[in-house]
Coordinates of C-alpha atoms in Angstrom, one line a residue:
Chain E
M1 CA -35.3 -31.6 39.0
N2 CA -36.0 -29.5 35.9
R3 CA -33.0 -27.2 36.3
K4 CA -30.7 -30.1 37.1
F5 CA -31.8 -31.7 33.8
T6 CA -31.2 -28.5 31.9
D7 CA -27.8 -28.3 33.5
K8 CA -27.0 -31.8 32.4
L9 CA -28.3 -31.1 28.9
A10 CA -26.2 -28.0 28.6
T11 CA -23.1 -29.8 29.9
A12 CA -23.7 -32.6 27.3
T13 CA -24.2 -30.0 24.5
F14 CA -21.0 -28.1 25.3
T15 CA -19.0 -31.3 25.7
F16 CA -20.4 -32.5 22.3
F17 CA -19.4 -29.1 20.7
A18 CA -15.9 -29.3 22.1
M19 CA -15.4 -33.0 21.1
M20 CA -16.8 -32.3 17.6
I21 CA -14.3 -29.5 17.0
V22 CA -11.4 -31.6 18.1
V23 CA -12.6 -34.6 16.1
I24 CA -13.2 -32.7 12.9
L25 CA -10.1 -30.6 13.0
T26 CA -7.8 -33.5 14.0
A27 CA -9.5 -35.6 11.3
L28 CA -8.7 -33.0 8.7
L29 CA -5.0 -32.9 9.8
G30 CA -4.9 -36.6 9.9
Y31 CA -6.3 -36.7 6.4
V32 CA -3.6 -34.3 5.1
L33 CA -0.8 -36.3 6.7
Y34 CA -2.2 -39.7 5.7
M35 CA -2.7 -38.7 2.0
G36 CA 0.7 -36.9 2.0
V37 CA 2.8 -39.7 3.5
Q38 CA 2.1 -41.8 0.5
Q39 CA 3.5 -39.1 -1.8
V40 CA 6.5 -37.8 0.2
S41 CA 9.7 -39.4 -0.7
W42 CA 13.3 -38.3 -0.6
D43 CA 13.1 -37.8 -4.4
F44 CA 10.0 -35.6 -4.0
L45 CA 11.8 -33.4 -1.5
T46 CA 15.0 -33.1 -3.4
S47 CA 13.9 -32.7 -7.1
K48 CA 12.9 -29.6 -8.9
S49 CA 9.2 -28.8 -9.6
S50 CA 8.0 -29.2 -13.2
T51 CA 5.4 -27.1 -14.9
F52 CA 4.2 -29.6 -17.5
R53 CA 5.5 -33.1 -16.7
A54 CA 4.7 -35.5 -13.9
G55 CA 7.1 -36.3 -11.2
G56 CA 8.1 -32.7 -10.1
G57 CA 9.3 -32.2 -6.6
I58 CA 9.3 -29.3 -4.2
Q59 CA 13.0 -28.7 -3.4
D60 CA 13.3 -25.1 -4.5
Q61 CA 10.0 -24.2 -2.9
V62 CA 11.0 -25.6 0.5
F63 CA 14.3 -23.8 0.3
N64 CA 12.6 -20.5 -0.6
S65 CA 10.1 -20.8 2.3
F66 CA 13.0 -21.2 4.8
Y67 CA 15.1 -18.5 3.1
I68 CA 12.3 -15.9 3.1
L69 CA 11.5 -16.9 6.7
L70 CA 15.1 -16.3 7.6
W71 CA 15.2 -12.8 6.2
T72 CA 11.8 -11.9 7.6
M73 CA 13.1 -12.9 11.1
V74 CA 16.3 -10.9 10.5
F75 CA 14.1 -7.8 10.0
T76 CA 11.3 -8.6 12.5
V77 CA 13.1 -9.8 15.6
P78 CA 15.1 -6.7 16.3
V79 CA 12.3 -4.3 15.6
G80 CA 9.7 -6.4 17.3
L81 CA 11.9 -6.8 20.4
A82 CA 12.6 -3.1 20.6
G83 CA 9.0 -2.3 20.1
G84 CA 8.0 -4.8 22.8
I85 CA 10.5 -3.2 25.2
Y86 CA 9.1 0.2 24.3
M87 CA 5.5 -0.9 25.0
A88 CA 6.4 -2.7 28.3
E89 CA 9.0 -0.3 29.8
Y90 CA 9.1 3.1 28.1
A91 CA 5.5 3.8 26.9
R92 CA 3.8 6.3 29.1
D93 CA 0.0 6.6 29.3
N94 CA -0.3 9.2 26.7
K95 CA -1.6 9.9 23.2
L96 CA 1.5 8.5 21.5
T97 CA 1.2 5.2 23.2
A98 CA -2.5 5.0 22.4
M99 CA -1.7 5.7 18.8
I100 CA 1.0 3.0 18.7
R101 CA -1.5 0.5 20.2
I102 CA -4.1 1.4 17.5
C103 CA -1.4 0.9 14.9
I104 CA -0.4 -2.5 16.2
E105 CA -4.1 -3.6 16.3
T106 CA -4.7 -2.3 12.8
L107 CA -1.6 -4.0 11.4
A108 CA -2.5 -7.3 13.2
S109 CA -6.0 -7.5 11.7
M110 CA -5.0 -6.2 8.2
P111 CA -5.9 -8.8 5.6
S112 CA -2.7 -10.4 4.3
I113 CA -3.7 -9.9 0.7
V114 CA -3.9 -6.2 1.4
L115 CA -0.4 -6.3 2.8
G116 CA 0.6 -8.2 -0.3
L117 CA -0.8 -5.4 -2.4
F118 CA 1.2 -2.8 -0.4
G119 CA 4.3 -4.9 -1.0
L120 CA 3.6 -4.9 -4.7
L121 CA 3.0 -1.1 -4.8
V122 CA 5.9 0.0 -2.6
F123 CA 8.6 -2.7 -2.5
V124 CA 8.2 -4.3 -5.9
N125 CA 7.3 -1.2 -8.0
A126 CA 8.3 2.0 -6.2
F127 CA 11.6 0.7 -4.7
D128 CA 12.1 -1.3 -7.9
M129 CA 12.9 -4.6 -6.2
G130 CA 10.8 -6.6 -8.6
F131 CA 9.3 -9.9 -7.4
S132 CA 12.1 -10.9 -5.0
V133 CA 13.0 -12.6 -1.7
L134 CA 13.7 -9.1 -0.3
A135 CA 10.3 -7.7 -1.2
G136 CA 8.6 -10.8 0.1
A137 CA 10.5 -10.7 3.4
L138 CA 9.8 -7.0 3.9
T139 CA 6.1 -7.6 3.3
L140 CA 6.1 -10.4 5.7
T141 CA 7.9 -8.2 8.2
I142 CA 4.9 -5.9 8.3
F143 CA 2.7 -9.0 8.6
N144 CA 4.7 -10.4 11.5
L145 CA 5.7 -7.1 13.3
P146 CA 2.5 -6.7 15.4
I147 CA 2.6 -10.3 16.6
M148 CA 6.2 -10.0 17.6
I149 CA 5.7 -6.7 19.4
R150 CA 2.8 -8.1 21.4
T151 CA 4.7 -11.3 22.2
C152 CA 7.8 -9.4 23.4
E153 CA 5.6 -6.9 25.4
N154 CA 3.8 -9.7 27.2
A155 CA 7.0 -11.6 27.9
M156 CA 8.6 -8.5 29.4
R157 CA 5.5 -7.7 31.5
S158 CA 5.4 -11.2 32.8
V159 CA 8.7 -10.9 34.6
P160 CA 8.0 -10.4 38.3
I161 CA 8.2 -6.7 39.3
Q162 CA 10.5 -7.6 42.3
Q163 CA 13.3 -8.6 39.9
K164 CA 13.1 -5.2 38.2
E165 CA 13.0 -3.4 41.6
A166 CA 16.0 -5.4 42.7
G167 CA 17.9 -4.1 39.7
M168 CA 16.8 -0.6 40.4
A169 CA 17.8 -0.9 44.1
L170 CA 21.3 -1.9 43.0
G171 CA 21.6 1.4 41.2
Y172 CA 21.2 -0.1 37.7
T173 CA 20.0 2.3 35.1
R174 CA 16.8 1.6 33.2
W175 CA 18.5 0.2 30.1
R176 CA 20.9 -1.9 32.2
T177 CA 18.0 -3.4 34.1
I178 CA 16.3 -4.2 30.9
T179 CA 19.3 -5.8 29.2
T180 CA 20.7 -7.7 32.2
I181 CA 17.6 -8.6 34.2
L182 CA 14.4 -8.4 32.3
L183 CA 15.5 -9.7 28.9
P184 CA 17.2 -12.9 30.2
S185 CA 14.1 -13.7 32.4
A186 CA 11.8 -13.0 29.5
F187 CA 14.0 -14.9 27.0
P188 CA 12.1 -18.3 27.1
S189 CA 8.8 -16.7 26.3
I190 CA 10.3 -14.5 23.7
L191 CA 11.9 -17.4 22.0
T192 CA 8.6 -19.4 22.1
G193 CA 6.9 -16.4 20.6
I194 CA 9.5 -16.1 17.8
I195 CA 9.2 -19.7 16.8
L196 CA 5.4 -19.6 16.9
S197 CA 5.3 -16.6 14.7
A198 CA 7.8 -18.2 12.4
G199 CA 5.2 -20.9 11.9
L200 CA 2.7 -18.3 10.8
V201 CA 5.2 -16.7 8.4
F202 CA 6.2 -20.1 7.0
G203 CA 2.6 -20.9 6.0
E204 CA 1.6 -17.4 4.7
A205 CA 0.9 -17.3 1.0
A206 CA -1.5 -14.5 0.1
A207 CA 1.0 -11.8 1.1
L208 CA 3.7 -13.4 -1.1
L209 CA 1.8 -13.9 -4.4
Y210 CA 2.6 -10.4 -5.6
S211 CA 5.7 -9.6 -3.6
A212 CA 8.0 -12.7 -3.7
G213 CA 6.3 -13.8 -6.9
M214 CA 5.0 -17.2 -8.2
T215 CA 8.1 -18.4 -10.0
S216 CA 11.6 -19.4 -9.2
P217 CA 14.6 -19.2 -11.4
N218 CA 16.6 -22.4 -12.1
L219 CA 18.6 -22.5 -8.9
D220 CA 22.1 -24.0 -8.8
Y221 CA 22.8 -25.0 -5.2
G222 CA 26.6 -25.1 -5.9
N223 CA 26.5 -21.4 -6.7
W224 CA 27.2 -19.5 -3.5
N225 CA 27.7 -16.0 -5.0
P226 CA 24.8 -14.0 -3.6
F227 CA 24.7 -11.7 -6.6
S228 CA 24.4 -14.3 -9.2
E229 CA 21.0 -14.9 -10.9
T230 CA 20.9 -18.6 -10.3
S231 CA 22.3 -18.6 -6.8
P232 CA 19.8 -19.6 -4.1
L233 CA 21.3 -17.0 -1.8
N234 CA 20.4 -14.1 -4.2
I235 CA 17.8 -11.9 -2.4
M236 CA 16.8 -10.0 -5.6
R237 CA 15.5 -13.1 -7.4
P238 CA 11.8 -14.2 -7.4
A239 CA 11.0 -17.0 -5.0
E240 CA 7.9 -19.1 -5.0
T241 CA 7.4 -20.6 -1.5
L242 CA 5.9 -23.9 -0.6
S243 CA 2.5 -22.4 0.4
V244 CA 2.3 -20.4 -2.8
H245 CA 3.2 -23.5 -4.8
I246 CA 0.4 -25.6 -3.2
W247 CA -2.0 -22.8 -4.1
K248 CA -0.7 -22.5 -7.6
V249 CA -0.7 -26.2 -8.3
N250 CA -4.3 -26.6 -7.0
S251 CA -5.8 -23.6 -8.7
E252 CA -4.0 -23.4 -12.0
G253 CA -1.6 -26.3 -12.3
I254 CA -1.5 -28.1 -15.6
M255 CA 0.8 -31.0 -14.8
P256 CA -0.8 -34.5 -14.8
D257 CA 0.1 -35.3 -11.2
I258 CA -1.6 -32.2 -9.6
R259 CA -3.2 -34.3 -6.9
E260 CA 0.0 -36.1 -5.9
I261 CA 2.0 -32.8 -5.6
A262 CA -0.8 -31.1 -3.7
D263 CA -1.0 -34.1 -1.3
G264 CA 2.7 -34.2 -0.7
G265 CA 3.2 -30.5 -0.5
A266 CA 0.4 -30.0 2.0
A267 CA 1.7 -32.8 4.2
V268 CA 5.2 -31.3 4.2
L269 CA 3.8 -27.9 5.0
V270 CA 1.6 -29.2 7.9
T271 CA 4.5 -31.2 9.3
A272 CA 6.7 -28.1 9.3
I273 CA 4.0 -26.1 11.1
L274 CA 3.6 -28.9 13.6
I275 CA 7.3 -29.0 14.3
F276 CA 7.4 -25.2 14.7
N277 CA 4.5 -25.3 17.2
I278 CA 5.5 -28.3 19.2
G279 CA 9.2 -27.3 19.1
A280 CA 8.4 -23.8 20.4
R281 CA 6.6 -25.2 23.4
M282 CA 9.2 -27.8 24.2
I283 CA 12.2 -25.4 23.8
G284 CA 10.4 -22.7 25.9
T285 CA 9.8 -25.2 28.7
W286 CA 13.3 -26.6 28.5
I287 CA 15.0 -23.2 28.7
H288 CA 12.8 -22.1 31.5
R289 CA 13.6 -25.2 33.5
K290 CA 17.3 -24.7 32.8
F291 CA 17.3 -21.1 33.8
T292 CA 15.3 -21.6 37.0
S293 CA 16.9 -25.0 37.8
K294 CA 13.5 -26.5 38.6
Chain J
M1 CA 39.1 32.8 37.8
I2 CA 38.0 29.8 35.8
P3 CA 39.4 27.1 38.1
I4 CA 37.6 28.7 41.0
M5 CA 34.3 28.6 39.2
Q6 CA 34.7 24.9 38.5
T7 CA 35.2 24.1 42.2
T8 CA 32.1 26.1 43.1
E9 CA 29.9 23.8 41.1
K10 CA 28.1 21.2 43.3
A11 CA 29.1 17.6 42.9
S12 CA 25.5 16.5 42.2
E13 CA 25.1 19.0 39.4
R14 CA 28.3 17.9 37.8
L15 CA 27.2 14.3 37.9
I16 CA 23.9 15.0 36.4
R17 CA 25.4 16.9 33.6
K18 CA 28.0 14.2 33.0
N19 CA 25.2 11.6 32.7
K20 CA 23.5 13.6 30.0
K21 CA 26.6 14.1 27.9
L22 CA 26.2 13.6 24.2
S23 CA 28.2 10.5 23.5
L24 CA 27.6 7.4 21.4
K25 CA 28.9 5.4 24.3
N26 CA 25.9 6.3 26.5
P27 CA 24.0 3.0 26.6
E28 CA 21.0 4.6 28.4
R29 CA 20.4 7.0 25.6
N30 CA 21.2 4.5 22.8
G31 CA 18.7 2.1 24.3
K32 CA 16.1 4.8 24.3
V33 CA 16.8 5.7 20.7
I34 CA 16.5 2.1 19.6
V35 CA 13.2 1.4 21.3
Y36 CA 11.7 4.8 20.2
S37 CA 12.7 4.1 16.6
A38 CA 11.0 0.7 16.7
A39 CA 7.8 2.4 18.0
F40 CA 8.2 4.9 15.2
V41 CA 8.6 2.1 12.6
T42 CA 5.3 0.6 13.7
I43 CA 3.5 3.9 13.2
L44 CA 5.3 4.5 9.9
A45 CA 4.3 1.1 8.5
T46 CA 0.7 1.6 9.4
L47 CA 0.6 5.1 7.9
A48 CA 2.5 4.0 4.8
V49 CA 0.1 1.1 4.1
T50 CA -2.9 3.4 4.6
I51 CA -1.7 6.3 2.5
F52 CA -0.3 4.3 -0.4
L53 CA -3.3 2.1 -0.7
T54 CA -5.7 5.0 -0.4
Q55 CA -3.9 6.9 -3.0
Q56 CA -3.8 3.9 -5.4
G57 CA -7.3 2.8 -4.5
L58 CA -8.9 6.2 -5.4
Q59 CA -7.2 6.3 -8.8
S60 CA -10.1 4.3 -10.4
F61 CA -12.4 7.2 -9.5
Y62 CA -10.3 10.3 -10.4
M63 CA -8.1 8.8 -13.1
S64 CA -10.2 6.1 -14.8
G65 CA -13.4 8.1 -14.2
I66 CA -15.4 5.3 -12.8
N67 CA -18.6 6.3 -10.9
P68 CA -18.1 5.3 -7.2
L69 CA -21.9 4.7 -6.8
E70 CA -22.0 2.4 -9.8
F71 CA -18.9 0.6 -8.5
L72 CA -20.6 -0.1 -5.2
T73 CA -24.1 -0.8 -6.3
S74 CA -24.0 -2.4 -9.8
T75 CA -23.5 -6.1 -10.4
N76 CA -22.4 -5.6 -14.0
W77 CA -18.7 -6.6 -14.0
N78 CA -17.3 -6.5 -17.5
P79 CA -13.9 -4.7 -17.4
S80 CA -12.5 -6.1 -20.7
G81 CA -15.5 -5.6 -23.0
S82 CA -15.7 -2.9 -25.6
N83 CA -18.1 -0.9 -23.3
P84 CA -16.5 -1.8 -20.0
S85 CA -18.4 -1.6 -16.8
Y86 CA -17.1 -2.0 -13.3
G87 CA -19.9 -2.9 -10.9
A88 CA -18.3 -4.8 -7.9
L89 CA -21.4 -5.5 -5.9
A90 CA -21.2 -9.2 -6.6
F91 CA -17.7 -9.4 -5.0
I92 CA -18.7 -7.1 -2.1
F93 CA -21.8 -9.3 -1.5
G94 CA -19.7 -12.5 -1.7
S95 CA -17.2 -11.2 0.9
L96 CA -19.9 -10.0 3.2
S97 CA -22.0 -13.2 3.0
V98 CA -19.0 -15.5 3.5
T99 CA -18.0 -13.4 6.5
V100 CA -21.4 -13.1 8.1
L101 CA -22.5 -16.7 7.5
S102 CA -19.3 -18.2 8.8
A103 CA -19.4 -16.0 11.9
L104 CA -23.0 -17.2 12.5
I105 CA -21.9 -20.8 12.1
V106 CA -18.8 -20.5 14.2
A107 CA -20.2 -18.4 17.1
P108 CA -22.2 -21.1 18.9
F109 CA -19.6 -23.8 18.4
G110 CA -16.6 -21.6 19.3
I111 CA -18.3 -20.2 22.5
G112 CA -19.7 -23.6 23.4
A113 CA -16.3 -25.2 23.1
A114 CA -14.8 -22.3 25.1
I115 CA -17.4 -22.9 27.9
F116 CA -16.4 -26.6 27.9
M117 CA -12.7 -25.7 28.1
T118 CA -13.0 -23.1 30.9
E119 CA -16.1 -24.1 32.9
I120 CA -16.8 -27.8 32.5
A121 CA -13.4 -29.4 32.2
P122 CA -10.8 -26.7 33.0
S123 CA -7.9 -29.0 33.8
W124 CA -8.5 -31.2 30.8
G125 CA -9.2 -28.2 28.6
K126 CA -6.0 -26.5 29.6
K127 CA -3.8 -29.6 29.1
I128 CA -5.2 -31.0 25.9
L129 CA -7.8 -28.9 24.1
Q130 CA -6.0 -25.5 24.4
P131 CA -2.7 -26.7 22.9
V132 CA -4.5 -28.6 20.1
I133 CA -6.7 -25.6 19.2
E134 CA -3.8 -23.2 19.3
I135 CA -1.9 -25.4 16.9
L136 CA -4.9 -25.4 14.6
V137 CA -4.8 -21.6 14.6
G138 CA -1.4 -21.8 13.0
I139 CA -2.4 -24.2 10.1
P140 CA -1.9 -22.2 6.9
S141 CA -5.0 -21.2 4.9
V142 CA -3.7 -22.9 1.7
V143 CA -4.0 -26.2 3.6
Y144 CA -7.7 -25.5 4.4
G145 CA -8.2 -24.5 0.8
Y146 CA -6.6 -27.7 -0.4
L147 CA -8.8 -29.8 1.9
G148 CA -11.8 -27.9 0.7
L149 CA -10.8 -28.6 -2.9
T150 CA -10.1 -32.3 -2.4
V151 CA -12.7 -33.3 0.2
L152 CA -15.5 -30.7 0.4
V153 CA -16.1 -29.8 -3.2
P154 CA -16.5 -33.4 -4.4
F155 CA -18.7 -34.1 -1.4
I156 CA -21.1 -31.2 -2.2
R157 CA -21.1 -32.2 -5.8
D158 CA -22.0 -35.8 -5.1
H159 CA -24.4 -35.4 -2.2
I160 CA -26.0 -32.0 -2.3
G161 CA -25.9 -30.8 -5.8
G162 CA -24.4 -28.3 -8.2
S163 CA -20.8 -28.3 -9.4
G164 CA -19.5 -28.3 -5.8
Y165 CA -17.6 -25.0 -6.3
S166 CA -20.0 -22.8 -4.4
L167 CA -20.6 -20.1 -1.9
M168 CA -21.4 -22.9 0.5
A169 CA -18.0 -24.5 0.1
G170 CA -16.4 -21.1 0.7
V171 CA -18.4 -20.6 3.9
I172 CA -17.6 -24.0 5.3
V173 CA -13.9 -23.7 4.6
V174 CA -13.7 -20.2 6.2
S175 CA -15.8 -21.5 9.2
L176 CA -13.3 -24.3 9.8
M177 CA -10.4 -21.7 9.5
I178 CA -11.8 -19.2 12.0
L179 CA -13.2 -21.8 14.4
P180 CA -9.9 -22.3 16.4
T181 CA -9.4 -18.5 16.5
V182 CA -12.8 -17.8 17.9
T183 CA -12.6 -20.7 20.4
T184 CA -9.2 -19.6 21.9
L185 CA -10.2 -15.9 22.1
S186 CA -13.6 -16.9 23.7
A187 CA -11.8 -19.1 26.2
D188 CA -9.5 -16.2 27.1
A189 CA -12.6 -14.0 27.7
F190 CA -14.0 -16.6 30.1
N191 CA -10.7 -17.1 31.8
R192 CA -10.4 -13.4 32.5
L193 CA -13.5 -13.4 34.6
P194 CA -12.8 -13.4 38.4
N195 CA -13.5 -16.7 40.2
G196 CA -15.7 -14.8 42.7
L197 CA -18.4 -14.5 40.1
R198 CA -18.6 -18.2 39.7
S199 CA -18.4 -19.1 43.4
S200 CA -21.0 -16.5 44.4
S201 CA -23.4 -17.7 41.8
L202 CA -22.9 -21.3 42.8
A203 CA -23.3 -20.3 46.5
L204 CA -26.7 -18.9 45.7
G205 CA -27.7 -22.4 44.6
A206 CA -27.4 -21.9 40.9
T207 CA -26.5 -24.8 38.7
R208 CA -23.5 -24.6 36.4
W209 CA -25.7 -23.8 33.4
Q210 CA -27.5 -21.1 35.3
T211 CA -24.2 -19.6 36.3
V212 CA -23.0 -19.7 32.7
R213 CA -26.1 -18.3 31.2
R214 CA -27.0 -15.6 33.8
V215 CA -23.7 -14.5 35.1
L216 CA -20.7 -15.5 33.0
L217 CA -22.1 -15.1 29.5
P218 CA -23.4 -11.5 30.1
T219 CA -20.2 -10.4 31.8
A220 CA -18.0 -12.0 29.2
M221 CA -20.1 -10.7 26.3
P222 CA -17.9 -7.9 25.1
G223 CA -14.9 -10.3 25.1
L224 CA -16.9 -12.9 23.2
L225 CA -18.1 -10.3 20.6
T226 CA -14.4 -9.3 20.2
A227 CA -13.6 -12.9 19.6
I228 CA -16.2 -13.2 16.9
I229 CA -15.3 -9.9 15.3
L230 CA -11.6 -10.9 15.1
G231 CA -12.8 -14.1 13.5
M232 CA -14.7 -12.0 11.0
A233 CA -11.6 -9.9 10.3
R234 CA -9.8 -13.1 9.4
A235 CA -12.7 -14.3 7.3
I236 CA -13.1 -11.1 5.2
G237 CA -9.4 -11.0 4.5
E238 CA -9.0 -14.6 3.6
A239 CA -8.1 -15.0 0.0
L240 CA -6.5 -18.2 -1.3
A241 CA -8.6 -20.8 0.6
I242 CA -11.8 -19.2 -0.6
Q243 CA -10.5 -18.8 -4.1
M244 CA -9.8 -22.5 -4.4
V245 CA -13.4 -23.6 -3.6
I246 CA -15.8 -20.8 -4.4
G247 CA -15.9 -21.2 -8.2
N248 CA -15.0 -17.6 -9.1
T249 CA -17.8 -16.3 -11.3
T250 CA -18.6 -12.6 -11.7
I251 CA -22.3 -13.1 -11.3
L252 CA -24.3 -12.6 -8.1
P253 CA -25.1 -16.0 -6.7
S254 CA -28.8 -16.8 -6.3
S255 CA -28.3 -19.8 -3.9
L256 CA -25.7 -21.2 -1.6
L257 CA -24.9 -23.9 -4.2
D258 CA -24.0 -21.3 -6.9
P259 CA -20.5 -20.4 -7.5
A260 CA -19.5 -16.9 -6.4
A261 CA -16.5 -14.6 -5.9
T262 CA -15.3 -12.3 -3.2
M263 CA -13.2 -9.1 -3.2
T264 CA -10.1 -11.1 -2.2
T265 CA -10.6 -13.8 -4.9
I266 CA -11.0 -11.3 -7.7
I267 CA -7.8 -9.4 -6.6
T268 CA -5.9 -12.7 -6.3
L269 CA -7.0 -13.8 -9.8
N270 CA -6.7 -10.6 -11.8
M271 CA -3.9 -8.6 -10.2
G272 CA -1.3 -10.6 -12.1
H273 CA -2.5 -10.2 -15.6
T274 CA -3.9 -6.7 -15.8
T275 CA -1.7 -3.7 -16.8
F276 CA -0.6 -1.4 -14.0
N277 CA -2.6 1.8 -13.9
S278 CA -5.2 0.5 -16.4
A279 CA -8.9 1.0 -15.4
E280 CA -9.2 -2.8 -15.0
N281 CA -6.2 -2.8 -12.7
N282 CA -7.3 0.3 -10.7
V283 CA -10.6 -1.2 -9.7
L284 CA -8.7 -4.1 -8.1
W285 CA -6.8 -1.6 -6.0
T286 CA -10.1 0.1 -5.1
L287 CA -11.4 -3.3 -3.8
G288 CA -8.1 -3.6 -1.8
L289 CA -8.8 -0.2 -0.3
L290 CA -12.4 -1.3 0.5
L291 CA -11.0 -4.3 2.3
L292 CA -8.6 -2.1 4.3
I293 CA -11.5 0.2 5.2
L294 CA -13.6 -2.8 6.4
S295 CA -10.7 -4.1 8.5
Y296 CA -10.3 -0.6 10.0
G297 CA -14.0 -0.7 10.8
L298 CA -13.7 -4.0 12.6
V299 CA -10.7 -2.7 14.6
M300 CA -12.8 0.3 15.7
L301 CA -15.5 -2.1 16.8
V302 CA -13.1 -4.1 18.8
R303 CA -11.8 -1.0 20.5
F304 CA -15.3 0.1 21.3
L305 CA -16.0 -3.3 22.9
A306 CA -12.8 -3.3 24.8
A307 CA -13.8 0.0 26.4
R308 CA -17.0 -1.6 27.6
R309 CA -15.2 -4.7 29.0
K310 CA -15.3 -5.0 32.7
F311 CA -12.7 -7.7 33.2

């Protein structure tokens, strides 16, 4: 009787813990979205931010977030994919592989502010890029690389060994097996991984403070010349992202409507992250179903 | 003579040599070059971060002449005074206390929720809890900071005391941030255990709690510790969320309700407005180096635990 009671008690406790986590965390998200919905309007999304006056929007910050994300992915996806293929297919059980594994683990657990400092030291100062989209994207590439390599490695490893053996049996070379058999099968999981990591990159702020900067020039969206100072496409201009903007408004903003901007900005950020996360899962399942015709 | 020599060569040898010819059109070799360069880039990035930050971080000792012992053990932080002093103990203490306290808070909740997800309601846990918690892992830290600032800080001010900006607010915000991480990683640790462990324990007549406590928890322990340490790695490196709620003083806090600062918050705040290569700027790089060393230490700990892991 006694041990049955303890068992029930333990079950109740763990259930309570789990419920509490879900309730607290969803309540927090609900709070962000609820407070934000009242502030987000088309005008808020499409007007420029203002340093002193009320009524500023987040147009440039949203654009910068996506633009830096785009460049980060341009750098990360090829290197991460190749690194993942190396780890899954080429790496032998030797010192080099062990060292690469240590490097991946170290990079993955490196504080993002430390990576931001590295970006400031090397990309901004030593390579003389200044606070720029490019410096920010390169810093975030280091931030994202370990995640991407792991995702791709796991995706490649999860392809059934029989498929690889079938390719080998047909006389395919190793590279041809990888590109024509393994990669297509692993594609849904790789794509899911890419979108999930894009969500992390989109929300990252600490690494960008001193690499992409905390300001944005007066952008002219009609100017498509990528070398012009005011062009949004210029990669050598400073670019404050949405996450950085939320931090800056909250911690040192001097405009009268700090609370409104913070509420709206946070809601937009959370919505974007939710879309990335849920979208990744849905697309992954959909492509998998399409490929396997299940 | 030459044509005869060519014909004496075996067909297999000729084919092998042909395969290895140096040509840009050899996809096998190009593929190899691509994947090896990616591996090389990973090593290069890690080495570059380590070397550059070490070099820059040590400058405060050999260029600005700051005493390393004083830096680590003094709480007297006054870098801009006429007689500047650079004691960073208050920040080191802040970082360590936020990290340790939040790990202590999160460990029971995270592991408890993981037990619920894997042992009590596996189907439900997999379908609903796991996706929800994985989504929460991806919520940016500035959002947690914003929530701390708008909800937690006023709550502490009104109901507990002090200004609200406090070590306590920092600990709670960081705990909420690392809770999803620790929960998913702990659930992974339980999921890795073979089902035979569970069924044999239950077959001996043990209840679920007895199985969990006597069999699963001890076996999964290295994995669970890894989960907590990775949570701590995230906590010690967290900058902006803490900076928004902790109050940012340079004095050692005497209670949980006092404002404090961490290594990350002082870097965040002061890196922008100190002159590059000045003593005041160099100590910030030293704090960055210290963060890097601590994160290396945690990685080593994780590797040590991974070697002891049975499943």
